[in-house]
mmCIF file of C-alpha atoms in Angstrom:
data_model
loop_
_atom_site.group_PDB
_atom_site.id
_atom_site.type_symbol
_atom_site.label_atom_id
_atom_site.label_comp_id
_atom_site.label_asym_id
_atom_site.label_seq_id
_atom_site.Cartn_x
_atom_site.Cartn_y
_atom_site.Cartn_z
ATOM 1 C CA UNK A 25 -28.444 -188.997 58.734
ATOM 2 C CA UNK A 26 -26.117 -189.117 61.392
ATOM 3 C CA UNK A 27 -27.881 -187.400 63.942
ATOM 4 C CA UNK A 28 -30.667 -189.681 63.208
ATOM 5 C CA UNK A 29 -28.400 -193.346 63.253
ATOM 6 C CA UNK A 30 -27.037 -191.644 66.515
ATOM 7 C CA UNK A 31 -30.571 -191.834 67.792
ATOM 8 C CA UNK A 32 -32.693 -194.963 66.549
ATOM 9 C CA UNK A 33 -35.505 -194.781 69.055
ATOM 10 C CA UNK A 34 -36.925 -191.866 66.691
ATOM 11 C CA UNK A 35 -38.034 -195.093 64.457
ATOM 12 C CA UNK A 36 -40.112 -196.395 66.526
ATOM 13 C CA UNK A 37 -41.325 -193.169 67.296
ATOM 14 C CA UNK A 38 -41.910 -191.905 63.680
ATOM 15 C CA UNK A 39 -44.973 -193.717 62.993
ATOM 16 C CA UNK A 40 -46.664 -192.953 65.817
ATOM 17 C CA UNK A 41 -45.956 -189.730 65.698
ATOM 18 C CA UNK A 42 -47.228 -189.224 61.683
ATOM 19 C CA UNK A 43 -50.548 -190.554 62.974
ATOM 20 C CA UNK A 44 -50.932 -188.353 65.718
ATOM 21 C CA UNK A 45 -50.143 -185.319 63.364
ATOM 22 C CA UNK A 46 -52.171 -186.180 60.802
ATOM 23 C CA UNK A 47 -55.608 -187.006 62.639
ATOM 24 C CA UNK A 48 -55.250 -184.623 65.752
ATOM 25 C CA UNK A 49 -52.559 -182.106 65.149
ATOM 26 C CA UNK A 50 -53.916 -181.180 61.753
ATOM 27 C CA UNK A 51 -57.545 -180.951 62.672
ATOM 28 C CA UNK A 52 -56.835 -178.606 65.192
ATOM 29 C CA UNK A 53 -54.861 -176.481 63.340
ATOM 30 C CA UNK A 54 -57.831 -176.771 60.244
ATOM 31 C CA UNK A 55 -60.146 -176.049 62.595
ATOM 32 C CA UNK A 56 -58.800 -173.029 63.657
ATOM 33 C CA UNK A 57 -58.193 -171.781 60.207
ATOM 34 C CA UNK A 58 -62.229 -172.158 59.239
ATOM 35 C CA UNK A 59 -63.015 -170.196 62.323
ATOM 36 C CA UNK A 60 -61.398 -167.209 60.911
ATOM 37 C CA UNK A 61 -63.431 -167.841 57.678
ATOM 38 C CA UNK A 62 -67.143 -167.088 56.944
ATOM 39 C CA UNK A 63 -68.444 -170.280 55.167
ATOM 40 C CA UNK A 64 -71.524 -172.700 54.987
ATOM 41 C CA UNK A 65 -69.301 -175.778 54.309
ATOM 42 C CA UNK A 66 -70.609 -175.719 50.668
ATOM 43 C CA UNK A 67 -69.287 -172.547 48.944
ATOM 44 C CA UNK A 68 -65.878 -170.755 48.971
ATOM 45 C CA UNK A 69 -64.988 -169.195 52.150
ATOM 46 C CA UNK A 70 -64.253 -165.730 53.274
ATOM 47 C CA UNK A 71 -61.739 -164.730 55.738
ATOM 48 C CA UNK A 72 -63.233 -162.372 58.204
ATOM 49 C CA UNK A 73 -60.098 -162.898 61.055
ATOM 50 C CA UNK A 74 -61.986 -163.022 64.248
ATOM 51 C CA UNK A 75 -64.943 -161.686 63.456
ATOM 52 C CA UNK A 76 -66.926 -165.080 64.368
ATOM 53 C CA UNK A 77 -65.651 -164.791 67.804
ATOM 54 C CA UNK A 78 -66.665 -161.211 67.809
ATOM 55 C CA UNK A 79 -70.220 -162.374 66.920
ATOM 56 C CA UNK A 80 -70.086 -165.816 69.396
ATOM 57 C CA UNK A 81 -69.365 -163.059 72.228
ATOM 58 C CA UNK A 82 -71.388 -159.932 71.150
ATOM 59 C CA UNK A 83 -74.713 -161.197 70.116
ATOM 60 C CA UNK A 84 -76.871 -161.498 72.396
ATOM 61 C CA UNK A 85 -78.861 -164.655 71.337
ATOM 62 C CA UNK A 86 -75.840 -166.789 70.579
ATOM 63 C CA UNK A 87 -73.810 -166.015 73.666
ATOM 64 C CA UNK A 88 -76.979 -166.833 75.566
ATOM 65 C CA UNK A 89 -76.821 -170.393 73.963
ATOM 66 C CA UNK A 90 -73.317 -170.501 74.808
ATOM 67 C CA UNK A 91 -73.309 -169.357 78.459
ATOM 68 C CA UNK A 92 -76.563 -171.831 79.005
ATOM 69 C CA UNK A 93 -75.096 -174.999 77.392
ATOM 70 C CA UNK A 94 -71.625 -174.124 79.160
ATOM 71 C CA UNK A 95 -73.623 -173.810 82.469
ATOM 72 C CA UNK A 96 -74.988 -177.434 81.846
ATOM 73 C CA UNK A 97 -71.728 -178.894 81.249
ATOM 74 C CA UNK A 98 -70.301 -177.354 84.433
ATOM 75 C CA UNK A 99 -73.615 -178.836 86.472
ATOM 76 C CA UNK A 100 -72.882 -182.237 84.890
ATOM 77 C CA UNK A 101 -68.850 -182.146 85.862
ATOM 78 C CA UNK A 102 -69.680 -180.692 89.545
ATOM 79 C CA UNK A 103 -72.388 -183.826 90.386
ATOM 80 C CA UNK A 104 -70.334 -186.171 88.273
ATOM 81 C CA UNK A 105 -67.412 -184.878 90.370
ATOM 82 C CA UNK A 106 -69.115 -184.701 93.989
ATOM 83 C CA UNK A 107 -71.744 -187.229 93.748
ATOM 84 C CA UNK A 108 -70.788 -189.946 90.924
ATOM 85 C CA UNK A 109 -67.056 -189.928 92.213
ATOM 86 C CA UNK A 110 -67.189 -190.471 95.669
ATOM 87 C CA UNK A 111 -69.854 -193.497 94.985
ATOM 88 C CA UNK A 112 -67.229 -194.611 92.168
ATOM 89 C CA UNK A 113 -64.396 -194.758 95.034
ATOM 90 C CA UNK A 114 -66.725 -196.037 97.731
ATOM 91 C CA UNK A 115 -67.505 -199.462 95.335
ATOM 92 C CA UNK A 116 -64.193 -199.852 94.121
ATOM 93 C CA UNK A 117 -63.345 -200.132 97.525
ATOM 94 C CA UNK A 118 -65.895 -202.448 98.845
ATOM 95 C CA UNK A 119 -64.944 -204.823 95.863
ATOM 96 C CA UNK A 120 -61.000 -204.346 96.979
ATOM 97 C CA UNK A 121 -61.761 -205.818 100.332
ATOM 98 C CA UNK A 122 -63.587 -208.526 98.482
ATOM 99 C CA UNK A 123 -67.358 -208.618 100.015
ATOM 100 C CA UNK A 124 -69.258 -211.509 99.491
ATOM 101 C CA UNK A 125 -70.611 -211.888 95.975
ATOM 102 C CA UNK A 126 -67.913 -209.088 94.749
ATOM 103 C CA UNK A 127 -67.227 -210.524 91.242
ATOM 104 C CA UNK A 128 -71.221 -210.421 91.025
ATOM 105 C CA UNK A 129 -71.541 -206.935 92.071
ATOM 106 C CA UNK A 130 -68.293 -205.837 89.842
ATOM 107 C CA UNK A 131 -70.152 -207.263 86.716
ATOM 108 C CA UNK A 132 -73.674 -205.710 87.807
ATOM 109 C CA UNK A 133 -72.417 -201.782 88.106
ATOM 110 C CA UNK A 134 -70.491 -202.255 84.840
ATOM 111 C CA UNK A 135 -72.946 -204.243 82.700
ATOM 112 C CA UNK A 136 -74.887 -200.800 82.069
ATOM 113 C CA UNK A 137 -71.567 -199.965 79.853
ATOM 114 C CA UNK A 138 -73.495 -203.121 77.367
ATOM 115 C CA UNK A 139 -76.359 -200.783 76.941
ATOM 116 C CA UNK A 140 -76.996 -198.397 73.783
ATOM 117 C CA UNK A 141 -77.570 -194.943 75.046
ATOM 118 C CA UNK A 142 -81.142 -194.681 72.923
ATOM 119 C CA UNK A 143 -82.102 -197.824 74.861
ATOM 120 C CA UNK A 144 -81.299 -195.810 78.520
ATOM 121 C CA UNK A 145 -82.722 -192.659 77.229
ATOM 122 C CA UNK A 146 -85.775 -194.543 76.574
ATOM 123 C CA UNK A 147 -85.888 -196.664 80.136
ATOM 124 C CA UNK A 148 -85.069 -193.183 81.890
ATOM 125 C CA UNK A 149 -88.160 -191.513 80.195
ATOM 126 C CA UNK A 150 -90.303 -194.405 80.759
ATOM 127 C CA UNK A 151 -89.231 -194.299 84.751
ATOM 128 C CA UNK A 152 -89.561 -190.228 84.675
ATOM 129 C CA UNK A 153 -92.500 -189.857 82.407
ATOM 130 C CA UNK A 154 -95.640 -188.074 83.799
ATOM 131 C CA UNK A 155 -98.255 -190.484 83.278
ATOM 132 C CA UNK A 156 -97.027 -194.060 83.417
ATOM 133 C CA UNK A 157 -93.566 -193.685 85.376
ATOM 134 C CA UNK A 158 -92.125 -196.023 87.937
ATOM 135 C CA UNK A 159 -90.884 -192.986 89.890
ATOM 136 C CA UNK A 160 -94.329 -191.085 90.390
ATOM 137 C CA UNK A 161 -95.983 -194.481 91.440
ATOM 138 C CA UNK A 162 -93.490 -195.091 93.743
ATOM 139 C CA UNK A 163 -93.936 -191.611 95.314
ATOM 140 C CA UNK A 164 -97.687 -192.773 95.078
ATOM 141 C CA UNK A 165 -96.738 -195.432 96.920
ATOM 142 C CA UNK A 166 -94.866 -194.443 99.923
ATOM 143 C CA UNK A 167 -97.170 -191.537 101.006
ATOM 144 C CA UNK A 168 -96.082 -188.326 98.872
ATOM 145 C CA UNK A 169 -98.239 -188.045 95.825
ATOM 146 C CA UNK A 170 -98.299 -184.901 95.863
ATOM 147 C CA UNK A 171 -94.971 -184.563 94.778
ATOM 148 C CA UNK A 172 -95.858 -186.161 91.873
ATOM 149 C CA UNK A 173 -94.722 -184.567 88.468
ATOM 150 C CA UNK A 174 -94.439 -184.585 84.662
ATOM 151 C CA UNK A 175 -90.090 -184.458 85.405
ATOM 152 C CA UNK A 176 -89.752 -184.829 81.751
ATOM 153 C CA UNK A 177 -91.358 -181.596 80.866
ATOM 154 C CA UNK A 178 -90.104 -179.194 83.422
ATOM 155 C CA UNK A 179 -87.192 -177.743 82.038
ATOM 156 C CA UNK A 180 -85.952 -177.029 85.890
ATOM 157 C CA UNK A 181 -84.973 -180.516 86.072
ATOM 158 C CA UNK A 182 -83.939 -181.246 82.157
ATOM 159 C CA UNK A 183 -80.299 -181.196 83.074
ATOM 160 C CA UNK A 184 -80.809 -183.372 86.363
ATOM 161 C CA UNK A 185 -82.312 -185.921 84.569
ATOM 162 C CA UNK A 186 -79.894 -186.145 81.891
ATOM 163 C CA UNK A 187 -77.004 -186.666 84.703
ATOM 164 C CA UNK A 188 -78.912 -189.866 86.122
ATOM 165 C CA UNK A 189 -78.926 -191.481 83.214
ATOM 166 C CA UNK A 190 -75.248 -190.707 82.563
ATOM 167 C CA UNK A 191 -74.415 -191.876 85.699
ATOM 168 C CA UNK A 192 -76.200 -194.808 85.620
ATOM 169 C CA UNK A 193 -74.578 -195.636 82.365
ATOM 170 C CA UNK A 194 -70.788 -195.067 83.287
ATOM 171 C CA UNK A 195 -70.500 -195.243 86.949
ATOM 172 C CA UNK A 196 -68.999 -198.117 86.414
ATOM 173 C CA UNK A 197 -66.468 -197.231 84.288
ATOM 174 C CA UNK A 198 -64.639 -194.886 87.059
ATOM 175 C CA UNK A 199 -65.161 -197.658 89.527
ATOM 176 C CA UNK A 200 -63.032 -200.026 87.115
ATOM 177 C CA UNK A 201 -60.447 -197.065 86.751
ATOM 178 C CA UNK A 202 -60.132 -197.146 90.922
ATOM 179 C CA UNK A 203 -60.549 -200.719 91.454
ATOM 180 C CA UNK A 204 -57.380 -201.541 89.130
ATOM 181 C CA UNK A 205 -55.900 -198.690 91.021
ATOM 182 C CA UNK A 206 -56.419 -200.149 94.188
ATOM 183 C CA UNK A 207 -54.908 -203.645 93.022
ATOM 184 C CA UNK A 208 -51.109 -201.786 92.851
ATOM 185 C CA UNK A 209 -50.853 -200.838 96.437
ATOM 186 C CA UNK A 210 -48.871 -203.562 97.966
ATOM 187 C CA UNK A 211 -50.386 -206.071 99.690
ATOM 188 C CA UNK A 212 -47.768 -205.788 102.455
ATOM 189 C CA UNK A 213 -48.686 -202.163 103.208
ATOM 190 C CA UNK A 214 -52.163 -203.025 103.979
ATOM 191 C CA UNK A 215 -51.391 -206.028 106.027
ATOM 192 C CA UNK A 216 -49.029 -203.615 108.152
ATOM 193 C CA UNK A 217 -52.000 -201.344 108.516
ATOM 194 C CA UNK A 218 -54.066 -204.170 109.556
ATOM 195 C CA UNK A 219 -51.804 -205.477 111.861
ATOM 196 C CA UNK A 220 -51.442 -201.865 113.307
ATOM 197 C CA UNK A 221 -54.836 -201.848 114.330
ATOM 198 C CA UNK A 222 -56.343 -199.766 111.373
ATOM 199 C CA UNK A 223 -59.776 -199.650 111.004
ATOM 200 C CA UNK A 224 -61.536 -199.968 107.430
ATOM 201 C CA UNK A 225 -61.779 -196.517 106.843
ATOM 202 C CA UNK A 226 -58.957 -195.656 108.531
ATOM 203 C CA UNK A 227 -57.308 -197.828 105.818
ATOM 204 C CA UNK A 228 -59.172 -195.874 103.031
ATOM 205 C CA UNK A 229 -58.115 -192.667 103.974
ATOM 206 C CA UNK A 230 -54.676 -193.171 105.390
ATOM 207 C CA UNK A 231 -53.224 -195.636 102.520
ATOM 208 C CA UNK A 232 -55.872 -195.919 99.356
ATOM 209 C CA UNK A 233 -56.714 -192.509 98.806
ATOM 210 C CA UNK A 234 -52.643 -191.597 99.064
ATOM 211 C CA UNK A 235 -51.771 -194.421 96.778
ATOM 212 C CA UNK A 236 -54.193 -193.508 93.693
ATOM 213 C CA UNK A 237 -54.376 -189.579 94.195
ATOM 214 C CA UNK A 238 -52.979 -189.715 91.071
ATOM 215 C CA UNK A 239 -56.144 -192.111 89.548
ATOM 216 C CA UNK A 240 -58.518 -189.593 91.306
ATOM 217 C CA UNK A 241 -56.826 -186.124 89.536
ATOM 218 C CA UNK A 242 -56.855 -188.389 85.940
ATOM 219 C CA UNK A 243 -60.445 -189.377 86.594
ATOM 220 C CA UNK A 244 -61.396 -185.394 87.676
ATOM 221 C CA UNK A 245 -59.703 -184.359 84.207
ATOM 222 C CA UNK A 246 -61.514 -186.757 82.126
ATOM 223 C CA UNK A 247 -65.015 -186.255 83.861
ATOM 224 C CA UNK A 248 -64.523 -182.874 82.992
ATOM 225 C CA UNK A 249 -63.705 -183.703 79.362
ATOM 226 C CA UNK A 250 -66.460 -186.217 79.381
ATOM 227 C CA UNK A 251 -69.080 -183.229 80.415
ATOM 228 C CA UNK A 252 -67.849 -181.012 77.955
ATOM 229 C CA UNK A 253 -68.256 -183.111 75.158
ATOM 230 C CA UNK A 254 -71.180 -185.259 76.405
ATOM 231 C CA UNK A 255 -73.546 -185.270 73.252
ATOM 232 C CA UNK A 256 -76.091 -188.282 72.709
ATOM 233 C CA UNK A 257 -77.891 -188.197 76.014
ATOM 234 C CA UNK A 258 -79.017 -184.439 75.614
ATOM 235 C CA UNK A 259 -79.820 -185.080 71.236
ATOM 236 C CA UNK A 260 -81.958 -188.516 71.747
ATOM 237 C CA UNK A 261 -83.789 -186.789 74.983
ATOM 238 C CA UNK A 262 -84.097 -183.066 74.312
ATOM 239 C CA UNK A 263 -83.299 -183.132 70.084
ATOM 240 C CA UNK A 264 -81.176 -180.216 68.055
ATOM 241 C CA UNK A 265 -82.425 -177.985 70.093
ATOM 242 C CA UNK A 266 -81.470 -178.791 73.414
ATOM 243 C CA UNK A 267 -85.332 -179.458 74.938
ATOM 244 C CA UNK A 268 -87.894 -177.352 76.405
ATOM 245 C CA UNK A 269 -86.948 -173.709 76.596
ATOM 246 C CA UNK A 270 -83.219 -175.826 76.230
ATOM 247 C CA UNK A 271 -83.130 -177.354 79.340
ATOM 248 C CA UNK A 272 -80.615 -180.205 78.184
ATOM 249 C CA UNK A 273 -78.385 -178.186 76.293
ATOM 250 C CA UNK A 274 -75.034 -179.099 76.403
ATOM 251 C CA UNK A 275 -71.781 -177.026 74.759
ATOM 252 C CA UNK A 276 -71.268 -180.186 72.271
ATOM 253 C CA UNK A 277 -75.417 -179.803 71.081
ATOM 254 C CA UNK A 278 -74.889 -176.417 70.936
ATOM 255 C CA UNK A 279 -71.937 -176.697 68.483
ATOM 256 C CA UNK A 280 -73.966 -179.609 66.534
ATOM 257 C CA UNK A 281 -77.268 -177.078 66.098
ATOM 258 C CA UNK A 282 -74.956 -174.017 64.850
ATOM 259 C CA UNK A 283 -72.926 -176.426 62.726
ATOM 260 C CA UNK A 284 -75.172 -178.964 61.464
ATOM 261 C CA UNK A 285 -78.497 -178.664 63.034
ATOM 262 C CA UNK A 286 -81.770 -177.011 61.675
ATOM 263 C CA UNK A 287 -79.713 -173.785 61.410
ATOM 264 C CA UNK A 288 -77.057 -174.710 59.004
ATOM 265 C CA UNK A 289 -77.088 -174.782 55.451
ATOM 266 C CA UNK A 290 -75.966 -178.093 55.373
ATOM 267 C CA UNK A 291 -79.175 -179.398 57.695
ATOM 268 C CA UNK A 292 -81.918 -176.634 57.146
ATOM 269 C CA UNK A 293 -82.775 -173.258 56.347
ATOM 270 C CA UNK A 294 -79.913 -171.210 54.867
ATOM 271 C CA UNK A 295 -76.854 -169.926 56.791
ATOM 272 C CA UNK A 296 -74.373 -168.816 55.126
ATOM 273 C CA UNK A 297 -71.717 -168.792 57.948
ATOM 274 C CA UNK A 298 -72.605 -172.535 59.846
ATOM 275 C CA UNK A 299 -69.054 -174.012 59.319
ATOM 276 C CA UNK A 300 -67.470 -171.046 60.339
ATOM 277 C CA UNK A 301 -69.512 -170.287 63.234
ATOM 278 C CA UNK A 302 -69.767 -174.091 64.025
ATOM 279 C CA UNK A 303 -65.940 -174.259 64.031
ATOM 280 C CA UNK A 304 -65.419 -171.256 66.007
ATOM 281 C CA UNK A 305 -67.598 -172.628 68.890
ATOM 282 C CA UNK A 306 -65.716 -176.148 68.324
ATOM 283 C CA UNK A 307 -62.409 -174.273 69.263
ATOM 284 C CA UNK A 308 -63.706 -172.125 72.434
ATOM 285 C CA UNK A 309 -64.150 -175.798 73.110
ATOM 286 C CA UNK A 310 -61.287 -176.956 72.876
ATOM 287 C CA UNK A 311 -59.796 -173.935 74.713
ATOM 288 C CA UNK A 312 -61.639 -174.363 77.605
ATOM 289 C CA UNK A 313 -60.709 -178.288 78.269
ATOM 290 C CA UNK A 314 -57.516 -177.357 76.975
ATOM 291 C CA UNK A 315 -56.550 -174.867 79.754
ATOM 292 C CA UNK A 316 -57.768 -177.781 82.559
ATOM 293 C CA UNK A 317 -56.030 -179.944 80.822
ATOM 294 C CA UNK A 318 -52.762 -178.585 81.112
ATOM 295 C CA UNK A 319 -53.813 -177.245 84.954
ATOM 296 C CA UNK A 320 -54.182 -181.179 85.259
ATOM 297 C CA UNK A 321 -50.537 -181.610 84.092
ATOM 298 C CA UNK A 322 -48.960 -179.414 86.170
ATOM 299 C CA UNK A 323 -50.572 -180.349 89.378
ATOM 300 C CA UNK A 324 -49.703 -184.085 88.354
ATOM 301 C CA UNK A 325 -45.756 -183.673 87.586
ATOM 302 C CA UNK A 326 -45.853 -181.503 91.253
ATOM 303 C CA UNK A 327 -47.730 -184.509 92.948
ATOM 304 C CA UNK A 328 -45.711 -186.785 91.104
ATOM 305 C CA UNK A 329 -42.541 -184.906 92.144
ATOM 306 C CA UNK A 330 -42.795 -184.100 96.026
ATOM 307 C CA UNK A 331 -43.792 -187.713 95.845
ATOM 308 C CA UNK A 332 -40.246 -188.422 94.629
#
């Protein structure tokens, strides 16, 4: 008790803490524990160690599901991260300098946040769809109908069109993230710049991007989070199983089919291992963000200390 009067902050600290334990510490932990179980989330369970990764890794038709929907999640992080990015920095900064009509423009690219995700799917598959869609008639329309397709159902460009409509739907978000960013640099350092004889972008590169490096490494680490747990875009488009020949296959679908999709015994026809196997994927999962995670970390605290 006296080491614990001696330090009184742990009081405030206690609650907090509890929480965090009991809804993400624990799961973790119990999610582990039913990987190294055989069970269909019905019955009692068998411990079979790692014998479910074993099988995730050594058969043939499972790691092929996990390699694919992995591959898709690392497409979606590299355009989110080399195409959505950049455009999420460039508008941030052209609201910053306070264009004409900026508060207009600010509420325009985020308004698509206000949307439900079926409701995008469905304007997405009415612009790509074969027959009727706004993008074939505008190739029609400018001179190159013969690059007219049915983009829905080529399963070349499943995992293309799936990262449109993400990025339609949250480019905003990361443009908020930079904006506010922007907002802390001091006023006077830009007005020095100015004064200096700065150009625009010479202002971008030489003071913004500096200033919120640390915004731009957060935002990397949770695009990449975000595209490894990106689920409703690929279900409502492609369904349990990920599209044609799985062309919008994601690792997060990929754990819902095994765990709870027309393969389980919970969903469908009878497996008697879907929680375990479901669980097993759930924590190569979590591994893999895990590990960027903490790379994210460390190359923060260094930024954060050769800044100091």
């Amino acid at each position: 008790m006296t080491w614990i009067k001696k330090r009184p902050f742990l009081w405030f600290i206690l609650p907090g803490f509890a929480l965090y334990s009991l809804f993400t510490v624990y799961p973790i932990f119990s999610a582990f524990q039913i990987s190294l179980n055989q069970w269909d989330g019905i019955g009692p369970k068998t411990f079979v160690g790692f014998a479910n990764y074993a099988e995730l890794f050594g058969n043939k038709e499972l790691f092929a599901q996990l390699t694919g929907a992995f591959r898709h999640s690392v497409i979606l992080f590299l355009l989110n991260t080399f195409a959505v990015l950049p455009g999420q920095l460039y508008m941030a900064y052209l609201l910053y300098s306070k264009i004409k009509g900026h508060r207009f423009f600010q509420a325009m690219i985020f308004s698509p946040q206000f949307i439900a995700t079926p409701v995008i799917v469905f304007m997405g598959t009415l612009i790509f769809d074969g027959n009727i869609g706004v993008f074939n008639k505008l190739l029609e329309a400018i001179g190159l109908g013969e690059w007219t397709r049915p983009w829905i159902g080529l399963p070349e460009f499943g995992i293309y069109i799936v990262w449109i409509m993400v990025a339609w739907s949250g480019i905003g978000v990361g443009m908020i993230f930079f904006l506010g960013a922007m907002k802390m640099i001091p006023v006077e350092m830009m007005e020095a710049a100015l004064l200096e004889g700065a150009s625009y972008w010479r202002r971008f590169f030489s003071i913004v991007l500096p200033q919120i490096k640390t915004t731009v490494l957060n935002m990397l680490i949770l695009t990449y989070i975000f595209a490894m747990t990106m689920f409703d875009f690929s279900f409502i488009l492609g369904g349990v199983s990920g599209g044609i020949n799985r062309s919008v296959d994601v690792m997060a679908l990929f754990f819902y089919r095994i765990a709870f999709g027309d393969n389980s015994a919970v969903g469908g026809t009878m497996n008697v291992n879907a929680m375990g196997m479901g669980t097993t994927i759930a924590c190569v999962m979590f591994a893999v963000i895990f590990v960027v995670a903490v790379v994210q970390v460390i190359l923060t605290y260094r930024r954060t200390e050769d800044g100091a």
